[in-house]
XYZ file of C-alpha atoms in Angstrom:
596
model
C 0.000 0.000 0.000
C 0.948 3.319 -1.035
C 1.792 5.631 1.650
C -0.400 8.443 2.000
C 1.588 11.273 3.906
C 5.195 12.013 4.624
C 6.739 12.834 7.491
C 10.671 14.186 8.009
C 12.529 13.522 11.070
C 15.466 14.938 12.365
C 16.086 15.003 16.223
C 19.175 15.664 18.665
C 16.765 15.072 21.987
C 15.390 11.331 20.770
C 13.501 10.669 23.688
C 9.984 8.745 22.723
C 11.197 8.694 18.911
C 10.769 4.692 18.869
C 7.139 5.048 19.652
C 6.812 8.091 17.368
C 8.317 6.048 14.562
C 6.032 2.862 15.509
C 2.788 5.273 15.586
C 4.049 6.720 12.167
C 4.135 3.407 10.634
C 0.839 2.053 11.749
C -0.910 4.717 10.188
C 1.096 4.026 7.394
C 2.810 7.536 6.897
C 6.336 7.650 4.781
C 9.547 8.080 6.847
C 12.429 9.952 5.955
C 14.913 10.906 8.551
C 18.493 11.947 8.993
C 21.423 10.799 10.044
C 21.343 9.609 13.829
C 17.891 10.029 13.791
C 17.580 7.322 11.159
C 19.938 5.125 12.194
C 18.134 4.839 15.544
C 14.676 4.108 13.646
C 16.227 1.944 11.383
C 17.761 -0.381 14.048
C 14.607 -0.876 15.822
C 13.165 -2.555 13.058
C 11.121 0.022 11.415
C 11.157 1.243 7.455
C 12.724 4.897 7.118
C 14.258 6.205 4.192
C 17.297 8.774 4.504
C 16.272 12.531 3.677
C 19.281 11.680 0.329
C 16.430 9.539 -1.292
C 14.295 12.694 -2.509
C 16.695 15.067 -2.432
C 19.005 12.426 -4.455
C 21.953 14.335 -2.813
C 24.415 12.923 0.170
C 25.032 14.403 3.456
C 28.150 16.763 3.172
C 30.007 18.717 5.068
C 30.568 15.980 8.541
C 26.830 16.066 8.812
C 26.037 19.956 8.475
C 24.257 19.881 5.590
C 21.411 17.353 5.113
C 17.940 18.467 5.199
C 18.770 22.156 3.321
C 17.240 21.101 -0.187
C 14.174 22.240 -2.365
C 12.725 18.998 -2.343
C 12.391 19.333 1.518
C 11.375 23.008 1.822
C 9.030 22.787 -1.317
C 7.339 19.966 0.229
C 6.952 21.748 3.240
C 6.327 25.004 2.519
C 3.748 24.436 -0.197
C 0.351 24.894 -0.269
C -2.996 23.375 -1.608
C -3.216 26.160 -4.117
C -3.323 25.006 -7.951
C 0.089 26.885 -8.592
C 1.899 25.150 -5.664
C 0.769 21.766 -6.934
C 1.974 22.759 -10.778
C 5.219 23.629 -9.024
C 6.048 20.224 -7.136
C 4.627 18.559 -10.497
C 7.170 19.812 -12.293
C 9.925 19.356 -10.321
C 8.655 16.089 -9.273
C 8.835 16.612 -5.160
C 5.674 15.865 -2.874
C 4.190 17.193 0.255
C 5.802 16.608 3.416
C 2.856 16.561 6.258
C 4.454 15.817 9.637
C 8.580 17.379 10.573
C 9.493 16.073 13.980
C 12.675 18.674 14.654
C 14.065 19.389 17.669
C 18.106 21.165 18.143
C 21.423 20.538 19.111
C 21.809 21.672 22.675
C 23.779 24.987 22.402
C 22.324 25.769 26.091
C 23.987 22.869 27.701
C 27.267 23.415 25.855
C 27.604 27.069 26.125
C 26.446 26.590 30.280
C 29.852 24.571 30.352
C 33.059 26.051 32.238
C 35.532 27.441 29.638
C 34.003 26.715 26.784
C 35.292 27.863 23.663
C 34.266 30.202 20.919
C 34.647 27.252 18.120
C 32.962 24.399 20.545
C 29.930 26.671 20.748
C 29.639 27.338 16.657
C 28.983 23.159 16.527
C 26.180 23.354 18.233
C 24.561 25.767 16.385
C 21.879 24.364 14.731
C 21.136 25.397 11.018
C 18.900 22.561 8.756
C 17.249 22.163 12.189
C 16.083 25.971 12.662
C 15.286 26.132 8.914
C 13.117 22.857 9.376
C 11.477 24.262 12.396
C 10.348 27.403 10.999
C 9.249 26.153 7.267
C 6.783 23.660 9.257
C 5.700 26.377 11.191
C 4.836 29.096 8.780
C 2.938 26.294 7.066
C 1.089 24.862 10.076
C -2.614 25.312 8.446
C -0.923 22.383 6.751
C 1.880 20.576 7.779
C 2.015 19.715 11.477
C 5.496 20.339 13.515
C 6.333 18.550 16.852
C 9.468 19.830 18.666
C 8.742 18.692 22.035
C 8.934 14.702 22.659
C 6.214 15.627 25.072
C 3.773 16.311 22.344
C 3.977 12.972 20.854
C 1.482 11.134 22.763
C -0.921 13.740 22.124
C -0.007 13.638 18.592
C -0.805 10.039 17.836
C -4.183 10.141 19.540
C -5.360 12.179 17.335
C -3.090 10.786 14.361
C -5.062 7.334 15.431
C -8.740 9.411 15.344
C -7.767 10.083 11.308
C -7.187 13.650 11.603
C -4.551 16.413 13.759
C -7.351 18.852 14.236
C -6.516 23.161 13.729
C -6.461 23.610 17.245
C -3.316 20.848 17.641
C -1.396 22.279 15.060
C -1.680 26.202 15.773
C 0.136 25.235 19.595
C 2.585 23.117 17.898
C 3.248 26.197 15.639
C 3.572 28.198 18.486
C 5.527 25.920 20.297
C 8.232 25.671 17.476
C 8.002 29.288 17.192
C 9.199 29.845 20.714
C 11.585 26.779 20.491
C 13.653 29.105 17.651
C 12.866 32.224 19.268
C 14.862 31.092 22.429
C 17.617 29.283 20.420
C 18.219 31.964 18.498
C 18.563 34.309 22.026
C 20.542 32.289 23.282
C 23.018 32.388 20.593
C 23.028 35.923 20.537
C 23.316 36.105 24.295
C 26.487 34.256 24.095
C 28.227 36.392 20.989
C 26.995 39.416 22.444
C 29.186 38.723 25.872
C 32.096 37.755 23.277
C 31.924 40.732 20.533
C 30.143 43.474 22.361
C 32.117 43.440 25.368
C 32.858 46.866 24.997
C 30.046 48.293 27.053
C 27.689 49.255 23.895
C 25.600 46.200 23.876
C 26.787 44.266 26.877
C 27.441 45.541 30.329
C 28.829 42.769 32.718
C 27.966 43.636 36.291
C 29.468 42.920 39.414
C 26.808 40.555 40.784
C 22.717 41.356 41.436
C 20.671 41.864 43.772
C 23.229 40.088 46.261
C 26.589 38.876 45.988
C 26.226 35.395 45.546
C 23.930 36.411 42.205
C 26.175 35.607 39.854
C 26.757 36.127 36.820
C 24.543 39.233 36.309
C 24.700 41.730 32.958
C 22.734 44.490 31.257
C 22.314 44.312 27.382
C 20.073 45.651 24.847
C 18.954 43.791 21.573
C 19.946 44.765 18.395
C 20.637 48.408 19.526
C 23.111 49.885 22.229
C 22.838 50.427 25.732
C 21.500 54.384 26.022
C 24.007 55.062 28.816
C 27.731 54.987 28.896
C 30.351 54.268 32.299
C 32.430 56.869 32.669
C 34.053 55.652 35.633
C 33.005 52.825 38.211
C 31.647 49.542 37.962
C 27.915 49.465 37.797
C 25.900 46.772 40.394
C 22.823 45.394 39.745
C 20.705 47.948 42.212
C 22.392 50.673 40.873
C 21.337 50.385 37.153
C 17.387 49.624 38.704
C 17.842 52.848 40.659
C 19.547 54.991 37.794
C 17.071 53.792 35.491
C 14.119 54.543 37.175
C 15.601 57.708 38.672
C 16.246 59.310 35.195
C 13.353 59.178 33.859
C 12.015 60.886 37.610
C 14.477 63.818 36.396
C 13.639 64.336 32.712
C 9.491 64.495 33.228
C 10.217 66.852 36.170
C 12.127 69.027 33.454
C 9.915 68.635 30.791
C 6.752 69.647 33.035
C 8.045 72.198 35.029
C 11.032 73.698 33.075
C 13.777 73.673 35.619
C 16.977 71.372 36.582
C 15.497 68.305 38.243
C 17.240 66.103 40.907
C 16.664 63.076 42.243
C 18.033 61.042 45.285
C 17.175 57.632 45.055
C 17.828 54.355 47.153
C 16.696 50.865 46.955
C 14.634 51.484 43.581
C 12.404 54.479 45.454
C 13.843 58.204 45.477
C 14.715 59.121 49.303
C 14.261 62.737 47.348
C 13.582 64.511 44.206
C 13.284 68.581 43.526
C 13.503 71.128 41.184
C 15.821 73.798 41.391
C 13.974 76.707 42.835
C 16.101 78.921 44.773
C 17.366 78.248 48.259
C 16.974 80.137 50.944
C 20.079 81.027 53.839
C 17.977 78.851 56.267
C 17.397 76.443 53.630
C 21.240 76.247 52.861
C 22.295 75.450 56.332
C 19.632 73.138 56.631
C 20.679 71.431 53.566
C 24.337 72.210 54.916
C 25.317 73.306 51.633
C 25.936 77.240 52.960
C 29.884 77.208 52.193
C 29.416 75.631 48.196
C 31.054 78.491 45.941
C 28.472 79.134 43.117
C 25.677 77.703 44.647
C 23.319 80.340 44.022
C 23.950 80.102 40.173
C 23.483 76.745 39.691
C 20.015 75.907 39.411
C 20.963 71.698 39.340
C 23.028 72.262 42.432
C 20.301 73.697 44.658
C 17.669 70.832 43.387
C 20.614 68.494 44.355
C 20.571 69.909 47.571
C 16.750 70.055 47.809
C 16.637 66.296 46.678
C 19.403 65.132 49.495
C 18.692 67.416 52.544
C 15.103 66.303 52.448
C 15.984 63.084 53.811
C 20.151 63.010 54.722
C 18.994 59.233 56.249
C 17.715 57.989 53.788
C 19.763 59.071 51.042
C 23.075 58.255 52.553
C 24.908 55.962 49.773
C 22.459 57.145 47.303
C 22.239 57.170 43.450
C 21.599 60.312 42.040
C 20.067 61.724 38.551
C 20.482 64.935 37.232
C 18.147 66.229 34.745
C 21.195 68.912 33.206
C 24.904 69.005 31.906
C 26.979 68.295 35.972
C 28.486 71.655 37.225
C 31.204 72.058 39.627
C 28.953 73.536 42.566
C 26.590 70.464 41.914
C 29.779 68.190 41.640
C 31.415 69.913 44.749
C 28.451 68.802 46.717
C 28.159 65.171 45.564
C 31.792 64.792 46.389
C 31.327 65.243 50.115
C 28.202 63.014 50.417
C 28.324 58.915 50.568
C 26.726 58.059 47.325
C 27.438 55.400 45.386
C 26.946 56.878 41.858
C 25.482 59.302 39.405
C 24.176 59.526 36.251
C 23.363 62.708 34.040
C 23.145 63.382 30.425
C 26.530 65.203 30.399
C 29.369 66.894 32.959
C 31.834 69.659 32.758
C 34.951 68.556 32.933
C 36.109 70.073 35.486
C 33.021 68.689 37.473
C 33.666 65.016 35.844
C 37.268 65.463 37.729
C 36.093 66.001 40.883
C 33.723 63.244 40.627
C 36.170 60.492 39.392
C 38.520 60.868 42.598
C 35.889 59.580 44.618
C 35.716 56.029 46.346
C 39.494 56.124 44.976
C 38.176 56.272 41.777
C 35.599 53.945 41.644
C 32.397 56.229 41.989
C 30.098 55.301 39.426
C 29.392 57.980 36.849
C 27.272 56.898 34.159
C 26.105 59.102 30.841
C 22.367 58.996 29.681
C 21.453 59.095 26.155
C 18.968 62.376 26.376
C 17.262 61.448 23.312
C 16.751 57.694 24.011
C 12.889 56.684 23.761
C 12.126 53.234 25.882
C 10.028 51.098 23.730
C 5.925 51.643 24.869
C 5.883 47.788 25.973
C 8.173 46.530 28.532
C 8.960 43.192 29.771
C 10.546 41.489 32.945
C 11.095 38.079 34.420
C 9.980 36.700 37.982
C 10.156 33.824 38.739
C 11.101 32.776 35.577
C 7.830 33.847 34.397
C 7.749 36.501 31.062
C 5.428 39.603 32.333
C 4.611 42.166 29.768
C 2.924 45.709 29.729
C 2.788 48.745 27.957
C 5.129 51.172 29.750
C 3.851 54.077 31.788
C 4.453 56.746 29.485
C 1.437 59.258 31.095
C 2.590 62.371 31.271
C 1.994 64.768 34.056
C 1.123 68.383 33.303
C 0.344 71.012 35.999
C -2.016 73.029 33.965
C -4.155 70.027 33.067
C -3.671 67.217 35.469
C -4.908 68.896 38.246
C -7.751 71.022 36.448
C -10.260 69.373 38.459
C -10.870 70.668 42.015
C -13.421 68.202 43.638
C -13.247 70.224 47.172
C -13.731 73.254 48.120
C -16.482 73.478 45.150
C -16.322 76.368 43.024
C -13.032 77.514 44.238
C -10.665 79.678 42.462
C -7.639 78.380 40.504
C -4.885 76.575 42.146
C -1.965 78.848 43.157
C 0.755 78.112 40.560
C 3.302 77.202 43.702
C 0.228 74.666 44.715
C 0.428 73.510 41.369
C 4.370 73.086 41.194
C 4.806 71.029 43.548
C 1.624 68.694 42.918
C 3.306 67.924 39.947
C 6.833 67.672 41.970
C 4.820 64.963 44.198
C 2.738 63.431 41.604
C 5.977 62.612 39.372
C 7.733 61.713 42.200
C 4.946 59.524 43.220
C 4.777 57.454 39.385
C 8.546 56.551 40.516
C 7.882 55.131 44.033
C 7.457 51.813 45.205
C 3.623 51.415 45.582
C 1.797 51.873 47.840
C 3.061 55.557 47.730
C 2.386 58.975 49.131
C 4.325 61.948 48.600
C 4.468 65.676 50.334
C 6.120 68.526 48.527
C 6.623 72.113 49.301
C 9.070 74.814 47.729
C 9.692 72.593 44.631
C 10.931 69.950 46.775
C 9.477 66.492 48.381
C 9.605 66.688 51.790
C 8.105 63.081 52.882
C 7.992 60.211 51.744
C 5.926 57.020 52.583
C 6.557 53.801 50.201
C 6.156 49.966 49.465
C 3.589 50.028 52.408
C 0.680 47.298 51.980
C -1.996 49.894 53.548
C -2.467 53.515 52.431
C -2.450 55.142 55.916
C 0.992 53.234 57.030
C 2.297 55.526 53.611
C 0.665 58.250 54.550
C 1.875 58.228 58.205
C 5.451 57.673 57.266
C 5.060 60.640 54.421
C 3.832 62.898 57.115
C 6.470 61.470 59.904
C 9.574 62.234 57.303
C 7.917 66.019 56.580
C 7.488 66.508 60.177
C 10.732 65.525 60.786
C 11.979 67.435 58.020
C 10.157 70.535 59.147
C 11.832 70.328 62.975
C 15.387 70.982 61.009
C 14.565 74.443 60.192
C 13.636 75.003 63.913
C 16.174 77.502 65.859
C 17.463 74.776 68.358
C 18.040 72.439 65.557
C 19.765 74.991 63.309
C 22.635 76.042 66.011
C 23.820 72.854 67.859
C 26.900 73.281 69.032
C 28.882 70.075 67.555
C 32.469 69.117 68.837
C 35.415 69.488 66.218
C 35.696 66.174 63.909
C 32.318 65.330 63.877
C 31.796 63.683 60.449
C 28.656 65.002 58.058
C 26.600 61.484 58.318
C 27.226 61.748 62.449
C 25.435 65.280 62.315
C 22.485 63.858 60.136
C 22.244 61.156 62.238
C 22.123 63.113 65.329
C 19.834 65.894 63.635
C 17.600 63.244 62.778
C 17.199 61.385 66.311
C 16.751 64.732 68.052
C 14.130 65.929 65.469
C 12.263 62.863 65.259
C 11.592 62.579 68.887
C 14.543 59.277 69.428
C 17.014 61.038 71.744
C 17.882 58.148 74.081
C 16.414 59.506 77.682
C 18.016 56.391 79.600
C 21.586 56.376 80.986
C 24.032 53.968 79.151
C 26.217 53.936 75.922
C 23.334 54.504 73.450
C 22.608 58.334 75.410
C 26.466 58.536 75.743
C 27.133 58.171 72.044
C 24.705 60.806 71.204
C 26.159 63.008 73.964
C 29.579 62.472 72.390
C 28.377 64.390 68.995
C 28.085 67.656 70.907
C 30.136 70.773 72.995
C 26.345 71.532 74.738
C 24.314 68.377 74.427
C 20.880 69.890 73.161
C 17.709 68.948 75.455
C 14.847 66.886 73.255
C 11.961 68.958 72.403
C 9.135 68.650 74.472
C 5.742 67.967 73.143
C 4.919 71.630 73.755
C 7.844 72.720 71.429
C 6.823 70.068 68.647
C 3.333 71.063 68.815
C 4.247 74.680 68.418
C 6.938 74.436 65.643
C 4.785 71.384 63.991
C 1.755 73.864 63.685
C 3.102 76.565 61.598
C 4.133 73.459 58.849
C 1.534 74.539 55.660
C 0.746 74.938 52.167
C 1.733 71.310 51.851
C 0.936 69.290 48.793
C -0.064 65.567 49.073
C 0.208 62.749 45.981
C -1.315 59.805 45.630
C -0.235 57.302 43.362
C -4.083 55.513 43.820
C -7.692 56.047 46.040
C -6.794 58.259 49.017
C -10.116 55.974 50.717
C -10.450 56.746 54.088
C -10.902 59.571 56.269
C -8.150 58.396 58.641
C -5.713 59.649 55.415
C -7.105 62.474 55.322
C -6.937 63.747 59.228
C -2.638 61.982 59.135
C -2.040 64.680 56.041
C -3.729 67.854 57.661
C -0.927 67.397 60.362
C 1.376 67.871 58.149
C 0.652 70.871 56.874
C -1.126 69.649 53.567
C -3.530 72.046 52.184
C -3.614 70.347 48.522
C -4.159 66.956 47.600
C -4.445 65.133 44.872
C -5.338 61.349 44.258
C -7.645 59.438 41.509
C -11.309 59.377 42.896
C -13.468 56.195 42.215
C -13.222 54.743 45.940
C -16.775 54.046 47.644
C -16.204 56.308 50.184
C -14.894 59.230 48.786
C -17.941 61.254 49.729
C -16.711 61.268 52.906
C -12.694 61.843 52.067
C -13.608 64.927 50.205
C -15.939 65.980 53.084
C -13.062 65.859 55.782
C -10.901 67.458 53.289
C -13.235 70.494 53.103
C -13.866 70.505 56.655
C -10.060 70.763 57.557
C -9.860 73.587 54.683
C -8.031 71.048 51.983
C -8.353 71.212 48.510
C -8.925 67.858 46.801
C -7.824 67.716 43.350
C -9.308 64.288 41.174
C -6.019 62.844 39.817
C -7.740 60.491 37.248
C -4.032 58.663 36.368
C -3.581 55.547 39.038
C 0.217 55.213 39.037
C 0.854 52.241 40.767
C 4.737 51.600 40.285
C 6.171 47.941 41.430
């Protein structure tokens, strides 16, 4: 009997092929295989022809070339159109029906310790891949198995008479991805060879932790959009600088002045624009002795972005929206950060950078006209998650047009309006959940990556507070002993404005004592009350629902007098009800910007 359909086999995994090639035969389809593949069929005892008797040509080349012939890709590739059939008539080749493919294992060899350049290029499959995706362009006819796990399946339905649509569209798919990833892989590997000049490839220390190795950034087809200038970039610090620039360059675009950002475990500890500092605000910020400082707009949002939180941002990474200055630089070099990255730097301020951490302070250049592709994906858990990037744009004429509470109220003040965009942006780059305070350009608290709403809020209002208590008189003029190192004073500051001065005798108290000439005296509740209550004109963002009143009542202690959040929760009747009541303005931010 005449066989009916043809099938082509050529596998490097030959798990199950046995019973493939016994199923095959029972239903009485034509065998052609290559090579190893149809050696192994042959000795079992079943009938297989070698791939050489229609393409009437021997293997060459030690094997590499056996399946790459028009008498197997027209058979595969043709159709059951009237001109296909003319076509095989004439050249006297038949339809192939079934190709069981699967590759030679580049993954396994390349995963090997040491291995070579050459040793990799054998395992690169080529008739395979070509096999692979001829069957699967053609899958509304020809059926392609590349998993030995599909062959069970397979003859079921092979036994039933028919491999139904449905079957051969996820083998399709399946062969599809089975080429996709070879094909990554491959590149992968020549991409750590050839492009290990940082333009494609960027080999990183380790990730997240130390014993993550080996760990690398790399684009496809294109090059990285930043360059290392000096340093060694980690893991964290390419998640922070690339979440942090972006941060500076909507912050420019919206509000049209140098941006900065302070940023620390993939969250900004602070971000700011550049609007003028004041003398109080420059001792505060302990920036008061930088030469130039007034002139350089990306200097005092630098200083804005760090003094809002010193604890926080100690061993930060920064972003700067503008070309680095030397007052900007001057100030980075006496803080512990652990990099920067800006579109450009003077070189005089690219000098002062490189010397420090003995010259291994990351500095990293950003591409200014790079565009991020609209989707973006990322792995966890070895699991391929995909979305279209959050490219919403924040603009403070029109994102905060709609005043919910006080109805019928005039325009927001353009200040208001400054820095509800300064806390919105902020807020599209935290770790949700996320609230953010902002006044003079700057944020001033912070609450993030809290499961409930009012723990963000709480901490938000906490950091402003604390911020706030800095500026106070007793805070401003402590009398520190000679030697006393920058992060000792913010530590210090921070415990005795935050309420944590150790009251009981022992080497905790002792070790704060040791900071000062005239230990200062906590503040009493009386003092915090009083300072606390002149805190206002405070502007609150938040990234989703502000939904309880509880929210509401944490931020007026603050000093917030704008807020803005989307509206949509069940009970934000009552939110914007308490907000009136305390004299807030609630502004509907329609965008939810959850960030994770």
């Amino acid at each position: 009997m005449a066989a009916t359909k043809t099938a082509i086999l050529s596998v490097y995994d030959k798990a199950g092929l046995l019973d493939l090639a016994k199923g095959l035969t029972k239903n009485n389809v034509r065998l052609l295989a290559s090579g190893g593949t149809a050696r192994l069929i042959r000795e079992a005892g079943f009938d297989v022809e070698d791939v050489s008797a229609i393409t009437h040509a021997p293997e060459m080349l030690s094997g590499r070339v056996k399946t790459l012939h028009p008498a197997v890709h027209a058979g595969i590739l043709a159709r059951d159109s009237a001109s296909d059939e003319k076509d095989l008539a004439d050249q006297n080749i038949n339809k192939v029906d079934y190709v069981i493919c699967n590759l030679y294992p580049f993954k396994q060899k390349i995963a090997q310790i040491n291995v070579t350049i050459p040793e990799a290029v054998e395992e690169i499959d080529i008739g395979g891949v070509t096999l692979l995706r001829a069957a699967a362009k053609n899958h509304t006819r020809v059926t392609i198995l590349s998993d030995p796990m599909d062959y069970p399946d397979f003859l079921q339905e092979l036994d039933r008479g028919e491999i139904t649509e449905a079957s051969r569209n996820l083998y399709a798919l399946k062969a599809f991805e089975h080429t996709a990833d070879y094909d990554a892989a491959i590149s992968d590997f020549f991409r750590k060879k050839y492009a290990g000049d940082g333009k494609q490839h960027l080999s990183l220390r380790y990730g997240e932790n130390p014993h993550q190795k080996p760990a690398s950034a790399f684009m496809r087809g294109e090059d990285l959009p930043f360059r290392v200038l000096c340093g060694s970039p980690g893991y964290i610090n390419l998640l922070d600088s690339l979440n942090a620039w972006p941060l500076v360059k909507e912050l420019r675009k919206a509000l049209n002045f140098p941006a900065a950002a302070s940023f620390k475990h993939v969250s900004p500890a602070g971000a700011a624009i550049g609007v003028p500092l004041s003398e109080v605000e420059r001792k505060v910020y302990m920036v008061d002795d930088i030469d130039g400082l007034a002139e350089s707009g990306l200097a005092q949002a630098y200083a804005r972005a760090r003094g809002a939180d010193r604890m926080s941002s100690f061993g930060d990474l920064i972003a700067l929206s503008d070309k680095v200055d030397v007052p900007t630089a001057k100030i980075i070099s006496r803080e512990v950060s652990d990099g920067v990255i800006a579109p450009d730097y003077d070189s005089e301020a690219l000098e002062i950078l490189k010397k420090k951490k003995g010259g291994k302070y990351l500095i990293l250049q950003m591409n200014e006209s790079y565009k991020p592709p609209s989707q973006e994906t990322r792995t966890v858990y070895g699991v391929q998650l995909s979305q279209a990037r959050n490219d919403v744009e924040i603009h403070p004429g029109e994102t905060f047009a709609s005043v919910v509470r006080p109805k019928n109220s005039r325009s927001l003040p353009d200040a208001a309006l400054r820095d509800l965009t300064v806390a919105t942006i902020t807020a599209k780059f935290i770790q949700s959940n996320s609230v953010a305070l902002s006044l003079n350009g700057q944020v001033i608290g912070l609450g993030a990556g809290q499961q409930s709403r009012i723990h963000c809020t709480r901490l938000a209002g906490d950091k402003a507070d604390n911020w706030w208590m800095r500026f106070h008189e007793r805070a401003l003029n402590l009398k520190w002993k000679k030697g006393i190192k920058r992060p000792d004073k913010s530590n210090a500051i921070d415990m005795l404005c935050s309420g944590q001065v150790p009251r009981a005798s022992g080497i905790e108290k002792e070790a704060f004592e040791n900071n000062f000439e005239e230990v200062p005296q906590p503040f009493t509740e009386q003092e915090r009350e009083a300072w606390l209550s002149k805190l206002s004109e405070v502007a609150l963002s938040s990234d989703a629902f502000f939904p309880f009143t509880d929210n509401v009542f944490r931020a007026a202690r603050s000093g917030v007098k704008y807020i803005a959040a989307p509206s949509g929760s069940q009970n934000d009747q009552a939110v914007f009800d308490t907000a009136d009541k305390l004299g807030i303005t609630f502004v509907e931010q329609s965008t939810r910007l959850f960030h994770h």
